[in-house]
PDB file of C-alpha atoms in Angstrom:
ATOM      1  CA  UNK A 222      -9.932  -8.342 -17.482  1.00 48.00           C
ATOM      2  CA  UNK A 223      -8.540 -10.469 -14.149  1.00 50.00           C
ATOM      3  CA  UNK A 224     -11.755 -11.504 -13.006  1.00 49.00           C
ATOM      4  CA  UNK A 225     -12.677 -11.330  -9.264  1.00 55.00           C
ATOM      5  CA  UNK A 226     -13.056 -14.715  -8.019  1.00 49.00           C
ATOM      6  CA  UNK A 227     -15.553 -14.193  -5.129  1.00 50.00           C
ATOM      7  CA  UNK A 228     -14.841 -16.411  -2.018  1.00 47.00           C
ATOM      8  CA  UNK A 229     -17.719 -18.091   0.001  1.00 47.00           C
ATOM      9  CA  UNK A 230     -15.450 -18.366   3.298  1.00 52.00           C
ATOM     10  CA  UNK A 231     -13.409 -15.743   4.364  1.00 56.00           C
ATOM     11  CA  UNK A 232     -10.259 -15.467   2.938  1.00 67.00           C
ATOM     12  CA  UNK A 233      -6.876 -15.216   4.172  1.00 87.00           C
ATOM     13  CA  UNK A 234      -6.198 -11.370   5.291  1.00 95.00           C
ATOM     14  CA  UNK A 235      -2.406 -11.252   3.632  1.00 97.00           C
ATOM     15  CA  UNK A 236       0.234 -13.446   3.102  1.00 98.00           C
ATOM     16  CA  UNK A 237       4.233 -13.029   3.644  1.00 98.00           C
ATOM     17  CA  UNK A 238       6.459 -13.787   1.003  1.00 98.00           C
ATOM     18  CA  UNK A 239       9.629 -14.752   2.787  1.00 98.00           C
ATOM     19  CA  UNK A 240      13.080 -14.945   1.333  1.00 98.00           C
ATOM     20  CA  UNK A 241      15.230 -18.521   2.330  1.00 97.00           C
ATOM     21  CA  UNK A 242      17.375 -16.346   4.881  1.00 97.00           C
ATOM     22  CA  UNK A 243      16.446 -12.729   5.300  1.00 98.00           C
ATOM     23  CA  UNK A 244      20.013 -10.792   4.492  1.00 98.00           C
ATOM     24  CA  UNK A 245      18.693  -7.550   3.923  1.00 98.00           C
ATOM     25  CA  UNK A 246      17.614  -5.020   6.597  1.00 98.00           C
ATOM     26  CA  UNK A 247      14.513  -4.016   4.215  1.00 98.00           C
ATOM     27  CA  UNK A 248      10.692  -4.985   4.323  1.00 99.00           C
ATOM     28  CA  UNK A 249       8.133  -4.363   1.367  1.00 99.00           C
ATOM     29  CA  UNK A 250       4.559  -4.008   1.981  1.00 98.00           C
ATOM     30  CA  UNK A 251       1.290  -4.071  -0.761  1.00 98.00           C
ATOM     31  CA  UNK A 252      -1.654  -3.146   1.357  1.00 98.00           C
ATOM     32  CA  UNK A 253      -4.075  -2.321  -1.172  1.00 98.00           C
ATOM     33  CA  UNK A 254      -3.352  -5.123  -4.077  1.00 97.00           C
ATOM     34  CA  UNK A 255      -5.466  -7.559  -2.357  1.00 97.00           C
ATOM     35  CA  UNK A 256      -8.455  -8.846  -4.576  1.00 95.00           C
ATOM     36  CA  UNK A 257     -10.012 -11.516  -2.767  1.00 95.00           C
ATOM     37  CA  UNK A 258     -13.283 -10.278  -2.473  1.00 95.00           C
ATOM     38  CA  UNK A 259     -16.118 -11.847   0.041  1.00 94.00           C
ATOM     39  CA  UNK A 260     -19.152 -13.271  -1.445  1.00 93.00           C
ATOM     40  CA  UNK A 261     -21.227 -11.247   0.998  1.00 94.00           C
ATOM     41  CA  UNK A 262     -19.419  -8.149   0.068  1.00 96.00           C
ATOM     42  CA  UNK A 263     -20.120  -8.185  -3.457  1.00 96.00           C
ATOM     43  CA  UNK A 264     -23.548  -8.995  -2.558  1.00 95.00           C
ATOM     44  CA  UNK A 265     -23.685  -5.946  -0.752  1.00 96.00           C
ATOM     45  CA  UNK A 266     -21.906  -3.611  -2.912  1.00 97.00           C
ATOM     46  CA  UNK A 267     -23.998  -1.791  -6.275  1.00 97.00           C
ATOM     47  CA  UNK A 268     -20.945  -1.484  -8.016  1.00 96.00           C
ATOM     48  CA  UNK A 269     -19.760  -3.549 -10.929  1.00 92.00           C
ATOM     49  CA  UNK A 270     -16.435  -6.022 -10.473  1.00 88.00           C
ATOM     50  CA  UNK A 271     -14.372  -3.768 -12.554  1.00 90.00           C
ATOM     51  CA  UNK A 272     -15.628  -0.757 -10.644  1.00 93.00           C
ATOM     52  CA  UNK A 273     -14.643  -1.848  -7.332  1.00 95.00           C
ATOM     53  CA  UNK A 274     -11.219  -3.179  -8.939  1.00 94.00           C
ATOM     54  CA  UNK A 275     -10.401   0.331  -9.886  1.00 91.00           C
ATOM     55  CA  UNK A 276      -9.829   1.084  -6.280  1.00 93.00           C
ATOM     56  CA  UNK A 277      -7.228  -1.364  -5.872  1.00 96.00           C
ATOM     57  CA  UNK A 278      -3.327  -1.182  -6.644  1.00 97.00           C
ATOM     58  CA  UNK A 279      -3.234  -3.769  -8.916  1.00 97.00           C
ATOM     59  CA  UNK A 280      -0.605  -6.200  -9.628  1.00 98.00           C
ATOM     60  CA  UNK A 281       1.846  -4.167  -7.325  1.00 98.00           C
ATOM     61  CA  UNK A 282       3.377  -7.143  -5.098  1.00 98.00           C
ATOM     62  CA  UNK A 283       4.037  -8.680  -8.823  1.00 98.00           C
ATOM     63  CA  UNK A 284       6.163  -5.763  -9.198  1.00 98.00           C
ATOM     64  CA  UNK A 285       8.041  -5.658  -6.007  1.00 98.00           C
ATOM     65  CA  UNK A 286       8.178  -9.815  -5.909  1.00 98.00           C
ATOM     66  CA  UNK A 287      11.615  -9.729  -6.326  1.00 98.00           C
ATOM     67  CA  UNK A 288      11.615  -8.271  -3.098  1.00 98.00           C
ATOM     68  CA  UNK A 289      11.962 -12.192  -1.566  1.00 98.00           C
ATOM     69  CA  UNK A 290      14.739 -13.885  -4.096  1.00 98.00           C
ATOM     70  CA  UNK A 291      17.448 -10.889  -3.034  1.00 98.00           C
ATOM     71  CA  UNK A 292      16.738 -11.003   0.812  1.00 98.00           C
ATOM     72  CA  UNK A 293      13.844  -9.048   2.036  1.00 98.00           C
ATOM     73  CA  UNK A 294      10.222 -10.514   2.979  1.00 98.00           C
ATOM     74  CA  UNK A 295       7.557  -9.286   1.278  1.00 98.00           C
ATOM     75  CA  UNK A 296       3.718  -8.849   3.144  1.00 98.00           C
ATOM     76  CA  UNK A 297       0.706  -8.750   0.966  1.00 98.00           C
ATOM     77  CA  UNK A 298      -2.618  -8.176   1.411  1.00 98.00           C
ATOM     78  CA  UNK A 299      -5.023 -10.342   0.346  1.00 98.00           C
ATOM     79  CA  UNK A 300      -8.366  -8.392   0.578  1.00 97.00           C
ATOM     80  CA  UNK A 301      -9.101  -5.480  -1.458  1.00 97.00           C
ATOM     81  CA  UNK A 302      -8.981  -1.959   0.188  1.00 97.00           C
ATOM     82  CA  UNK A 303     -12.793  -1.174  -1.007  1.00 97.00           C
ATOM     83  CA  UNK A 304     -13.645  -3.796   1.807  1.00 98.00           C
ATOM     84  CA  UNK A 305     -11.184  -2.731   4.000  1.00 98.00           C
ATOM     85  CA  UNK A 306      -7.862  -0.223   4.287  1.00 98.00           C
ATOM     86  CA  UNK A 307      -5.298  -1.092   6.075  1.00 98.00           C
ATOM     87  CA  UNK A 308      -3.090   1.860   5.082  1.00 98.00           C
ATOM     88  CA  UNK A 309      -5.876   3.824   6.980  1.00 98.00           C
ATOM     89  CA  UNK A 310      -6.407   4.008  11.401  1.00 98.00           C
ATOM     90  CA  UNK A 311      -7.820   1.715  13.020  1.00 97.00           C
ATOM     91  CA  UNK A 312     -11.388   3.099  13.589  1.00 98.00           C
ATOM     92  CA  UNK A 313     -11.295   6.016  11.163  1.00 98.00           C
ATOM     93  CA  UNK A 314     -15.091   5.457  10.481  1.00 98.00           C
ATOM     94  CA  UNK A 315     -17.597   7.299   8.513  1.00 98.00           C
ATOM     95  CA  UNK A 316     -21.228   7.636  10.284  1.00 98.00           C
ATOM     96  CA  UNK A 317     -22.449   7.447   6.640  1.00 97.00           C
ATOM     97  CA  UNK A 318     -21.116   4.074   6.364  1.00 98.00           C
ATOM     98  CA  UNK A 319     -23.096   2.650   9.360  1.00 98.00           C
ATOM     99  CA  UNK A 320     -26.699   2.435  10.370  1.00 97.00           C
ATOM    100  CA  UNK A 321     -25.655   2.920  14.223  1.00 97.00           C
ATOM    101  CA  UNK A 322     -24.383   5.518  16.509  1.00 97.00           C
ATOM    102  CA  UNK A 323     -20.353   4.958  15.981  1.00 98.00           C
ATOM    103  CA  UNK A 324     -17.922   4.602  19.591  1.00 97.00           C
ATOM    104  CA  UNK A 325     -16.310   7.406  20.822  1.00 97.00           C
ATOM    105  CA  UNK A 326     -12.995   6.257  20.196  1.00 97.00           C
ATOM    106  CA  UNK A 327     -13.956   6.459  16.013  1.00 98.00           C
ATOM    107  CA  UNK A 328     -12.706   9.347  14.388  1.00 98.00           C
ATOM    108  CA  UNK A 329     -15.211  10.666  12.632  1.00 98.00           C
ATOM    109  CA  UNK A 330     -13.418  13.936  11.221  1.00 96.00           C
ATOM    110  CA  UNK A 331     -10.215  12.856   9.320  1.00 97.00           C
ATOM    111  CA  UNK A 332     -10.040  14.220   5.792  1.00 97.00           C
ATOM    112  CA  UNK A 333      -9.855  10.490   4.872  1.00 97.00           C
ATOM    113  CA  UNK A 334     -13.630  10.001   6.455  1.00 98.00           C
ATOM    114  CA  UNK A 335     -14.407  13.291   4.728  1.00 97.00           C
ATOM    115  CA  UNK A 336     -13.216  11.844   1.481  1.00 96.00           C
ATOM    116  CA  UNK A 337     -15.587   8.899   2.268  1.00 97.00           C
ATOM    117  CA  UNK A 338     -12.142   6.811   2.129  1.00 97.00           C
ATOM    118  CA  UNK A 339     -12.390   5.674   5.887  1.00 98.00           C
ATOM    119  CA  UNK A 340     -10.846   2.641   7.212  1.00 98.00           C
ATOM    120  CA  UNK A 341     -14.467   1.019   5.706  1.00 98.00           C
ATOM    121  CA  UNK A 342     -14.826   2.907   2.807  1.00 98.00           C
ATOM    122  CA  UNK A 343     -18.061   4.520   1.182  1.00 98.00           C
ATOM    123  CA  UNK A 344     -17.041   5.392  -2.199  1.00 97.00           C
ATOM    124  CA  UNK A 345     -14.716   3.977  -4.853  1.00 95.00           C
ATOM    125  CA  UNK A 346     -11.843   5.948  -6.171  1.00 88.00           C
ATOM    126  CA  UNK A 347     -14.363   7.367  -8.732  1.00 88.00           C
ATOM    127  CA  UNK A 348     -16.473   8.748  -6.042  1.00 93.00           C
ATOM    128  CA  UNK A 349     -18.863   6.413  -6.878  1.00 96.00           C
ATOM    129  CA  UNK A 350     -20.971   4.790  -3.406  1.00 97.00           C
ATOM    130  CA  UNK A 351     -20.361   1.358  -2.757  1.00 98.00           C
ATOM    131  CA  UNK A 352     -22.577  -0.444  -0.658  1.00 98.00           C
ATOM    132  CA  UNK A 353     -26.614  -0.824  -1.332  1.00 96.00           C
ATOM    133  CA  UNK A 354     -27.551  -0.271   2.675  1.00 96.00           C
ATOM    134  CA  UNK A 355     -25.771   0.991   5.190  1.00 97.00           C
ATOM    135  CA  UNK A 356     -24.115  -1.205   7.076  1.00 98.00           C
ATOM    136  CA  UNK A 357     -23.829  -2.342  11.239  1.00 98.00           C
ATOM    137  CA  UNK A 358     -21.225  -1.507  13.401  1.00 98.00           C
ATOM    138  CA  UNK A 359     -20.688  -5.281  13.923  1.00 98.00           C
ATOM    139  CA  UNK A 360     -20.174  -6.025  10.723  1.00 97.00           C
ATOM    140  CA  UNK A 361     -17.100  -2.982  10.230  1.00 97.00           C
ATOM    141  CA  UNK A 362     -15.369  -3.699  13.738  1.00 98.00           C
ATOM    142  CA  UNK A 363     -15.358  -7.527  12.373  1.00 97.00           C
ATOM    143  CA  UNK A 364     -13.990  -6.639   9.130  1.00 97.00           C
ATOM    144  CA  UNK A 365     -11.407  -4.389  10.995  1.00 98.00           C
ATOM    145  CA  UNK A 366     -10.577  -7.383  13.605  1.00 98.00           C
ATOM    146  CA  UNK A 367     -10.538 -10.167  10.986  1.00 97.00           C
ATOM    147  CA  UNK A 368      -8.839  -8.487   8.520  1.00 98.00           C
ATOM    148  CA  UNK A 369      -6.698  -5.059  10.031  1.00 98.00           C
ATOM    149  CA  UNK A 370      -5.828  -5.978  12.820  1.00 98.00           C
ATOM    150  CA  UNK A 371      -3.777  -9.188  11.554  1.00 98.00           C
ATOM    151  CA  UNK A 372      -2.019  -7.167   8.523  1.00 98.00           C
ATOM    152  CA  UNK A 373      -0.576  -4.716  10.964  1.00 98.00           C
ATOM    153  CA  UNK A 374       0.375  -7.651  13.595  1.00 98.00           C
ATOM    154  CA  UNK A 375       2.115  -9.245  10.542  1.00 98.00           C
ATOM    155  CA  UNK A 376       3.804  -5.932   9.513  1.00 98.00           C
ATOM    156  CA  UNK A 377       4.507  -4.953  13.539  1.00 98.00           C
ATOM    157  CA  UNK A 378       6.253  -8.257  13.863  1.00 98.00           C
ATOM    158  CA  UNK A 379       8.479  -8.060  10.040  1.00 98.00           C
ATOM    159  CA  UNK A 380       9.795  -4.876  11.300  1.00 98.00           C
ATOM    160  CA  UNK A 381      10.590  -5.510  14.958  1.00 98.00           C
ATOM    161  CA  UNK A 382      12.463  -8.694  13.563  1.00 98.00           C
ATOM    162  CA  UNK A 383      14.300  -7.059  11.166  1.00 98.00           C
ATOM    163  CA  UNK A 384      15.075  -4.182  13.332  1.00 98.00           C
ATOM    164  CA  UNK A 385      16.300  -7.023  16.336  1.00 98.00           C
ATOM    165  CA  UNK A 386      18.532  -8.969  13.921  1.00 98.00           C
ATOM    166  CA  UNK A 387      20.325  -5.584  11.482  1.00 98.00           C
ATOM    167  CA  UNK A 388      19.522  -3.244  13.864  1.00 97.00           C
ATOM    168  CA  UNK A 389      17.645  -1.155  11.940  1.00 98.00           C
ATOM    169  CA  UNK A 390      14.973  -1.495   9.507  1.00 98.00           C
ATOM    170  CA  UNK A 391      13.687   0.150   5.825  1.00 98.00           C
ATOM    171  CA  UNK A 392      10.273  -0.247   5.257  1.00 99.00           C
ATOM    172  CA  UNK A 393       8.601   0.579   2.143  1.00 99.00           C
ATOM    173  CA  UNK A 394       4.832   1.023   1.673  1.00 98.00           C
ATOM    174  CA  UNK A 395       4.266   0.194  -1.970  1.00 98.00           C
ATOM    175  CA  UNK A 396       1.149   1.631  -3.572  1.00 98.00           C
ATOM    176  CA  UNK A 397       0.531   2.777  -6.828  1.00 98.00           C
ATOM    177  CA  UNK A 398      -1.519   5.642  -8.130  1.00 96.00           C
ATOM    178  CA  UNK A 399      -4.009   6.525 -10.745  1.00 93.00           C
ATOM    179  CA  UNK A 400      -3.050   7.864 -13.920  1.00 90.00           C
ATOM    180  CA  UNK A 401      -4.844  10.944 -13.762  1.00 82.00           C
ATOM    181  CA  UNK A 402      -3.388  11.381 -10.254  1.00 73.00           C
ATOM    182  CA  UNK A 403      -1.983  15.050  -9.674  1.00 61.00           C
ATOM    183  CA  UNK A 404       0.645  15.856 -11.139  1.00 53.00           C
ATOM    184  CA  UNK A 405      -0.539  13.212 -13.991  1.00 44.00           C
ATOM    185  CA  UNK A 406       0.560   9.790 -15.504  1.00 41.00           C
ATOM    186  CA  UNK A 407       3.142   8.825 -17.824  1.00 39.00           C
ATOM    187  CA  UNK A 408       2.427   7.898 -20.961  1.00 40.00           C
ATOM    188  CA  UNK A 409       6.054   6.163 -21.672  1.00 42.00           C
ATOM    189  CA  UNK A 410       9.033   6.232 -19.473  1.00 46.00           C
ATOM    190  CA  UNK A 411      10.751   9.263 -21.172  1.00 45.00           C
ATOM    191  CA  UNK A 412      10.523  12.519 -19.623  1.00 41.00           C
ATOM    192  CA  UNK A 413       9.396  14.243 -22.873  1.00 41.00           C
ATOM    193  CA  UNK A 414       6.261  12.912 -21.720  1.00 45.00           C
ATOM    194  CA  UNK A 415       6.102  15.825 -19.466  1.00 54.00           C
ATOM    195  CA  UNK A 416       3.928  13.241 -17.036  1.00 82.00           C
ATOM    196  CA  UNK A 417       5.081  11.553 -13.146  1.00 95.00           C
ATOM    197  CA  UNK A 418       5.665   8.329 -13.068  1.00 97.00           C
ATOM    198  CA  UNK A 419       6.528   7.737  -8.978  1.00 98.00           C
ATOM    199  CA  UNK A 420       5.633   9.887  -6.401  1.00 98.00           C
ATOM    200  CA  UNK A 421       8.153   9.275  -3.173  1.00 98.00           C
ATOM    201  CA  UNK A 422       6.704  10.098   0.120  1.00 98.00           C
ATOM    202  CA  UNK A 423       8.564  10.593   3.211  1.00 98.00           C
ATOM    203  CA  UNK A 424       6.265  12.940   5.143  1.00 98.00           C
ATOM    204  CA  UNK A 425       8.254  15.828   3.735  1.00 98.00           C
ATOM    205  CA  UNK A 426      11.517  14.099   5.115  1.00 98.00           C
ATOM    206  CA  UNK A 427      10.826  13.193   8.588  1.00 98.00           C
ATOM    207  CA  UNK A 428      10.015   9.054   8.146  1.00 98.00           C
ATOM    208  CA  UNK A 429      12.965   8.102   6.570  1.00 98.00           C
ATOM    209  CA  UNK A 430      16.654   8.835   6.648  1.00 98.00           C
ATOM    210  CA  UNK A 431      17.194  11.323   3.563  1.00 98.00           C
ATOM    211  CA  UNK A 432      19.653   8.932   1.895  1.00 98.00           C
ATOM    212  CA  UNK A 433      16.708   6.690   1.429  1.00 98.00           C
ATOM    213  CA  UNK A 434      14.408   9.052  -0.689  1.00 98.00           C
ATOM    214  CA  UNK A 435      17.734  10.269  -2.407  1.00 98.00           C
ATOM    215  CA  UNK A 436      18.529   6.792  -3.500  1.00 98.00           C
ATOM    216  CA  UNK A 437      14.985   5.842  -5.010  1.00 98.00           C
ATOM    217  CA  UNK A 438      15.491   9.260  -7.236  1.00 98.00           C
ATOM    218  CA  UNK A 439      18.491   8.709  -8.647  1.00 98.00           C
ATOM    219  CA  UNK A 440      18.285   5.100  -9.721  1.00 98.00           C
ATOM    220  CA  UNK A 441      14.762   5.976 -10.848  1.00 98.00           C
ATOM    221  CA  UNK A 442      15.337   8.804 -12.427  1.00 97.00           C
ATOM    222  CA  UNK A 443      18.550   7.058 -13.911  1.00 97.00           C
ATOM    223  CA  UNK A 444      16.527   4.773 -15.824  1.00 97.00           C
ATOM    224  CA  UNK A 445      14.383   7.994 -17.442  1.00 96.00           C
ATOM    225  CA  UNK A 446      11.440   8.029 -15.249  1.00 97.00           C
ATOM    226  CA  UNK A 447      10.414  11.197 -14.131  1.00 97.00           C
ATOM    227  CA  UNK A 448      10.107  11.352 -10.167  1.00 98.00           C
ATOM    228  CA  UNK A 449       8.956  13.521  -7.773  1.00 97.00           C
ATOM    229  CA  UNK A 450       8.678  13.992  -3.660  1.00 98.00           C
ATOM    230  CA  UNK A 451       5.663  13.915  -1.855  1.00 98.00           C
ATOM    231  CA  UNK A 452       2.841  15.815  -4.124  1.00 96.00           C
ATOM    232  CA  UNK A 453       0.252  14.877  -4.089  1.00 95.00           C
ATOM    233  CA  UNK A 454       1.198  11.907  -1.677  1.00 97.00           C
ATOM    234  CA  UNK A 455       3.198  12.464   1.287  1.00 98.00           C
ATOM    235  CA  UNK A 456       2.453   9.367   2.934  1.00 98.00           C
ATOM    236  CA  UNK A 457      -0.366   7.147   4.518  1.00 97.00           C
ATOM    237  CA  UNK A 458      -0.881   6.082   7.849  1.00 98.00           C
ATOM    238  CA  UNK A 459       1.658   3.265   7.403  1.00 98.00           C
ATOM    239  CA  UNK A 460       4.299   5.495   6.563  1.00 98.00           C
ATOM    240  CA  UNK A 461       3.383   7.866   9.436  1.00 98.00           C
ATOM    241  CA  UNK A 462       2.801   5.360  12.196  1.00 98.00           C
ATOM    242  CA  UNK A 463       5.553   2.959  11.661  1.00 98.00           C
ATOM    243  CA  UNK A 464       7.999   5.857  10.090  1.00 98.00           C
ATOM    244  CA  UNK A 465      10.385   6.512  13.142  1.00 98.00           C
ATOM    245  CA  UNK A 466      13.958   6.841  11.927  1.00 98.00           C
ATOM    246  CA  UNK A 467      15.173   7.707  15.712  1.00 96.00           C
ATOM    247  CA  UNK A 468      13.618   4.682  16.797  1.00 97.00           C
ATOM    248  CA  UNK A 469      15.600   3.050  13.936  1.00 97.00           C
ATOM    249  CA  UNK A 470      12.744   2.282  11.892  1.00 98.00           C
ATOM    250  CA  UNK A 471      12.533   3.883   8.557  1.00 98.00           C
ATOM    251  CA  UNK A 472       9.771   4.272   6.231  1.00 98.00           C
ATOM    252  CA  UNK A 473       9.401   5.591   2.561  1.00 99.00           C
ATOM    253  CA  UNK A 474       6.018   5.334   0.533  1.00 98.00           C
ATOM    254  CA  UNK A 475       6.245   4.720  -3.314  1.00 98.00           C
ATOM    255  CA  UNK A 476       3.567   5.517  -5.713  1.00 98.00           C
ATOM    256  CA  UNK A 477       3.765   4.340  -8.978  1.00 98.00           C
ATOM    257  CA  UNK A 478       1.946   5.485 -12.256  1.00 97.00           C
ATOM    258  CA  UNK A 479       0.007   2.685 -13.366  1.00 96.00           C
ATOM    259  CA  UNK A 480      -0.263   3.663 -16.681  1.00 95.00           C
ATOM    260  CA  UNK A 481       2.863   2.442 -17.044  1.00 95.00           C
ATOM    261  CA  UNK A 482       2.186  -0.605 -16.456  1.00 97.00           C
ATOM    262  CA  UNK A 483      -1.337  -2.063 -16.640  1.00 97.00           C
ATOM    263  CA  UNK A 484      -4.601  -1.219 -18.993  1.00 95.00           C
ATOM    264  CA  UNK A 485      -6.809   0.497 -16.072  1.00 93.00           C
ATOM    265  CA  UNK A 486     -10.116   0.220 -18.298  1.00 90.00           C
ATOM    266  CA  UNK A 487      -9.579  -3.257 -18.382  1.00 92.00           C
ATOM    267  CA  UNK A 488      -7.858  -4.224 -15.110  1.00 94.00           C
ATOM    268  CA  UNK A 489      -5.294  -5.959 -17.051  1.00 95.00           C
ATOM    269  CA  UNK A 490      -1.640  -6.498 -17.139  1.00 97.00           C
ATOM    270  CA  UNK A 491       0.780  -4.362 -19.935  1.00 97.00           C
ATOM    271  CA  UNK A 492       3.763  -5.878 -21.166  1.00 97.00           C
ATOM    272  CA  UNK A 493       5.863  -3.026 -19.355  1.00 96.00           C
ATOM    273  CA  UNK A 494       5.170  -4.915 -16.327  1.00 98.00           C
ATOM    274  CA  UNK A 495       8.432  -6.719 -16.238  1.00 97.00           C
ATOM    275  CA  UNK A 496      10.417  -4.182 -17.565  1.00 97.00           C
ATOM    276  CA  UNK A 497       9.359  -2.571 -14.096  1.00 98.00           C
ATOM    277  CA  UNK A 498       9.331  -5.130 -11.933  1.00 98.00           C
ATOM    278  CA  UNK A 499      13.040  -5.174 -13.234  1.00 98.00           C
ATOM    279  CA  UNK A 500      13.853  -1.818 -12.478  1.00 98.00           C
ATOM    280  CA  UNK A 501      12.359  -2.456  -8.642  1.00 98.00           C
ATOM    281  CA  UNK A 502      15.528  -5.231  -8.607  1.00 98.00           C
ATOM    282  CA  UNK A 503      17.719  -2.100  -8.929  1.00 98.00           C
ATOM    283  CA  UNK A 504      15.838  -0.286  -6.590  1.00 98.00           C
ATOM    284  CA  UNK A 505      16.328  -2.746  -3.870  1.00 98.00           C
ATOM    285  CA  UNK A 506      19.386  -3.702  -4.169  1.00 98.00           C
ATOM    286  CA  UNK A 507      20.694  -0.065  -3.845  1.00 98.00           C
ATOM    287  CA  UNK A 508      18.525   0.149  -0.918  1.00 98.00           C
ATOM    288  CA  UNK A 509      20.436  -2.681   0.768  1.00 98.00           C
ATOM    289  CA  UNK A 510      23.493  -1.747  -0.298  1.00 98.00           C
ATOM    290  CA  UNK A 511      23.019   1.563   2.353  1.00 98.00           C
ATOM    291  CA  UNK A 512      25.163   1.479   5.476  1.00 96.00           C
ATOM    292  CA  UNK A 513      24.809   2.543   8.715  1.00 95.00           C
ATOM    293  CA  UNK A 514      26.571   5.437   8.669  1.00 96.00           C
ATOM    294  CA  UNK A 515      23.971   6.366   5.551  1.00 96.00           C
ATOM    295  CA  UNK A 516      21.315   6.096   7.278  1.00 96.00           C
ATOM    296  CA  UNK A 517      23.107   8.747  10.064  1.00 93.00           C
ATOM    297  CA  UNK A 518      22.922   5.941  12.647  1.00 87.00           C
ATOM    298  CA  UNK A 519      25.517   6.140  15.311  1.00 78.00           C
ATOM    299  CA  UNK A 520      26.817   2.799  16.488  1.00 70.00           C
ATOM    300  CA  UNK A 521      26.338   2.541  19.890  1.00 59.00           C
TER     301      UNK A 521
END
């Protein structure tokens, strides 16, 4: 297992992968890979290191780092989602997180918060409960400054600059999904396996141009994998929020099987890794190969 290497300071909240000269109109984001986990959360936590690494998307900014070498920056957070989620609001906060009476600008109510997968989460992906004590509001609106709040300035500013300089932008949200995930893993890459191996998620087609979606299909599904669109993930708050395609901002969410890649008992890497990482070359280049006039954009 990739053992968590617990950091006394706090740690850097991402880091941005930059290519020599950005030439592609396209930005990749990993905001739940991140396993840099605080001394003082692991303290806190009465979970188990491979327990709390079962919540992250492992290893997916490996598979998207080619992302840089053909053009397009790629942002990557550094802290893992069990301490905070970026792909979450703001202040969607759950009141059985905290030992004090939450603002009345947190939203309390989302099914997210109802899931206990707030913006400070309670449980694991297991369902199991974190932390040991409940925690103080200071101590989630300083996770959420220290750590959100920089991730989405660094995102914010990758977009508007690759919207300023192509005039348009692709953003993809890159996540990956359990392999017991509805509707299930895949337990090869053939599609006798009867199992998905990406879920696409556009918000049932209203983040993204539908060229986009339709591209990631067919050289996915070229290559054998068995794809579907948006069930049982539509798309996060990433893909909602920044997903504007008559603002010129487009946004598709991919969620990949990790069973294809990676030993989840064991938090560890499977050979298959590179074969996929190889197939998301393909994958972005035909993304930056679309034009304008795919995208529907009208020059002005």
């Amino acid at each position: 297992m990739d053992a968590i290497a617990p950091s006394a300071q706090a740690p850097k909240p991402h880091e941005i992968l930059q290519p020599e000269r950005q030439t592609l109109p396209l930005v990749f984001a990993s905001p739940h890979s991140g396993s840099d986990y605080p001394r003082e959360f692991l303290a806190s936590s009465r979970l188990d290191p491979v327990s709390l690494r079962r919540s992250e998307d492992c290893f997916v900014h490996e598979i998207f780092g080619c992302a840089p070498e053909l053009g397009a920056p790629l942002l990557h957070a550094l802290f893992p989602r069990a301490f905070v989620d970026p792909n979450r609001e703001p202040y969607e906060l759950d009141p059985a997180v905290f030992k004090d009476r939450l603002p009345p600008y947190a939203n309390t109510s989302s099914p997210r918060v109802a899931a206990g997968l707030g913006t400070i989460a309670r449980v694991v992906a297991s369902g199991a409960n974190i932390y040991r004590r409940k925690l103080s509001l200071e101590e989630g609106l300083e996770r959420i400054r220290a750590y959100y709040w920089p991730y989405h300035e660094a995102l914010r500013s990758l977009v508007e600059t690759t919207k300023e300089r192509f005039g348009y932008c692709i953003l993809v949200d890159c996540h990956s999904m359990p392999s017991n995930s509805r509707p299930g893993g895949l337990a090869g890459r053939g599609r006798s396996a009867k199992r998905t191996a990406f879920v696409l998620g556009d918000c049932h087609g209203t983040t993204c141009a539908p060229a986009i979606t339709r591209t990631v299909e067919r050289v996915l599904t070229g290559k054998d994998y068995l794809v579907v669109r948006n069930t049982p993930y539509a798309g996060g708050f990433v893909t909602r929020h920044y997903g504007k395609p008559q603002a010129r901002v487009h946004c598709l969410q991919i969620e990949i099987n990790r069973h294809i890649y990676m030993d989840e008992s064991r938090i560890e890497r499977r050979p298959a890794l590179k074969t996929l990482a190889g197939d998301m070359r393909d994958v972005v280049t035909a993304l930056g190969a679309l034009t304008e006039t795919d995208l529907g954009i009208r020059k002005q």
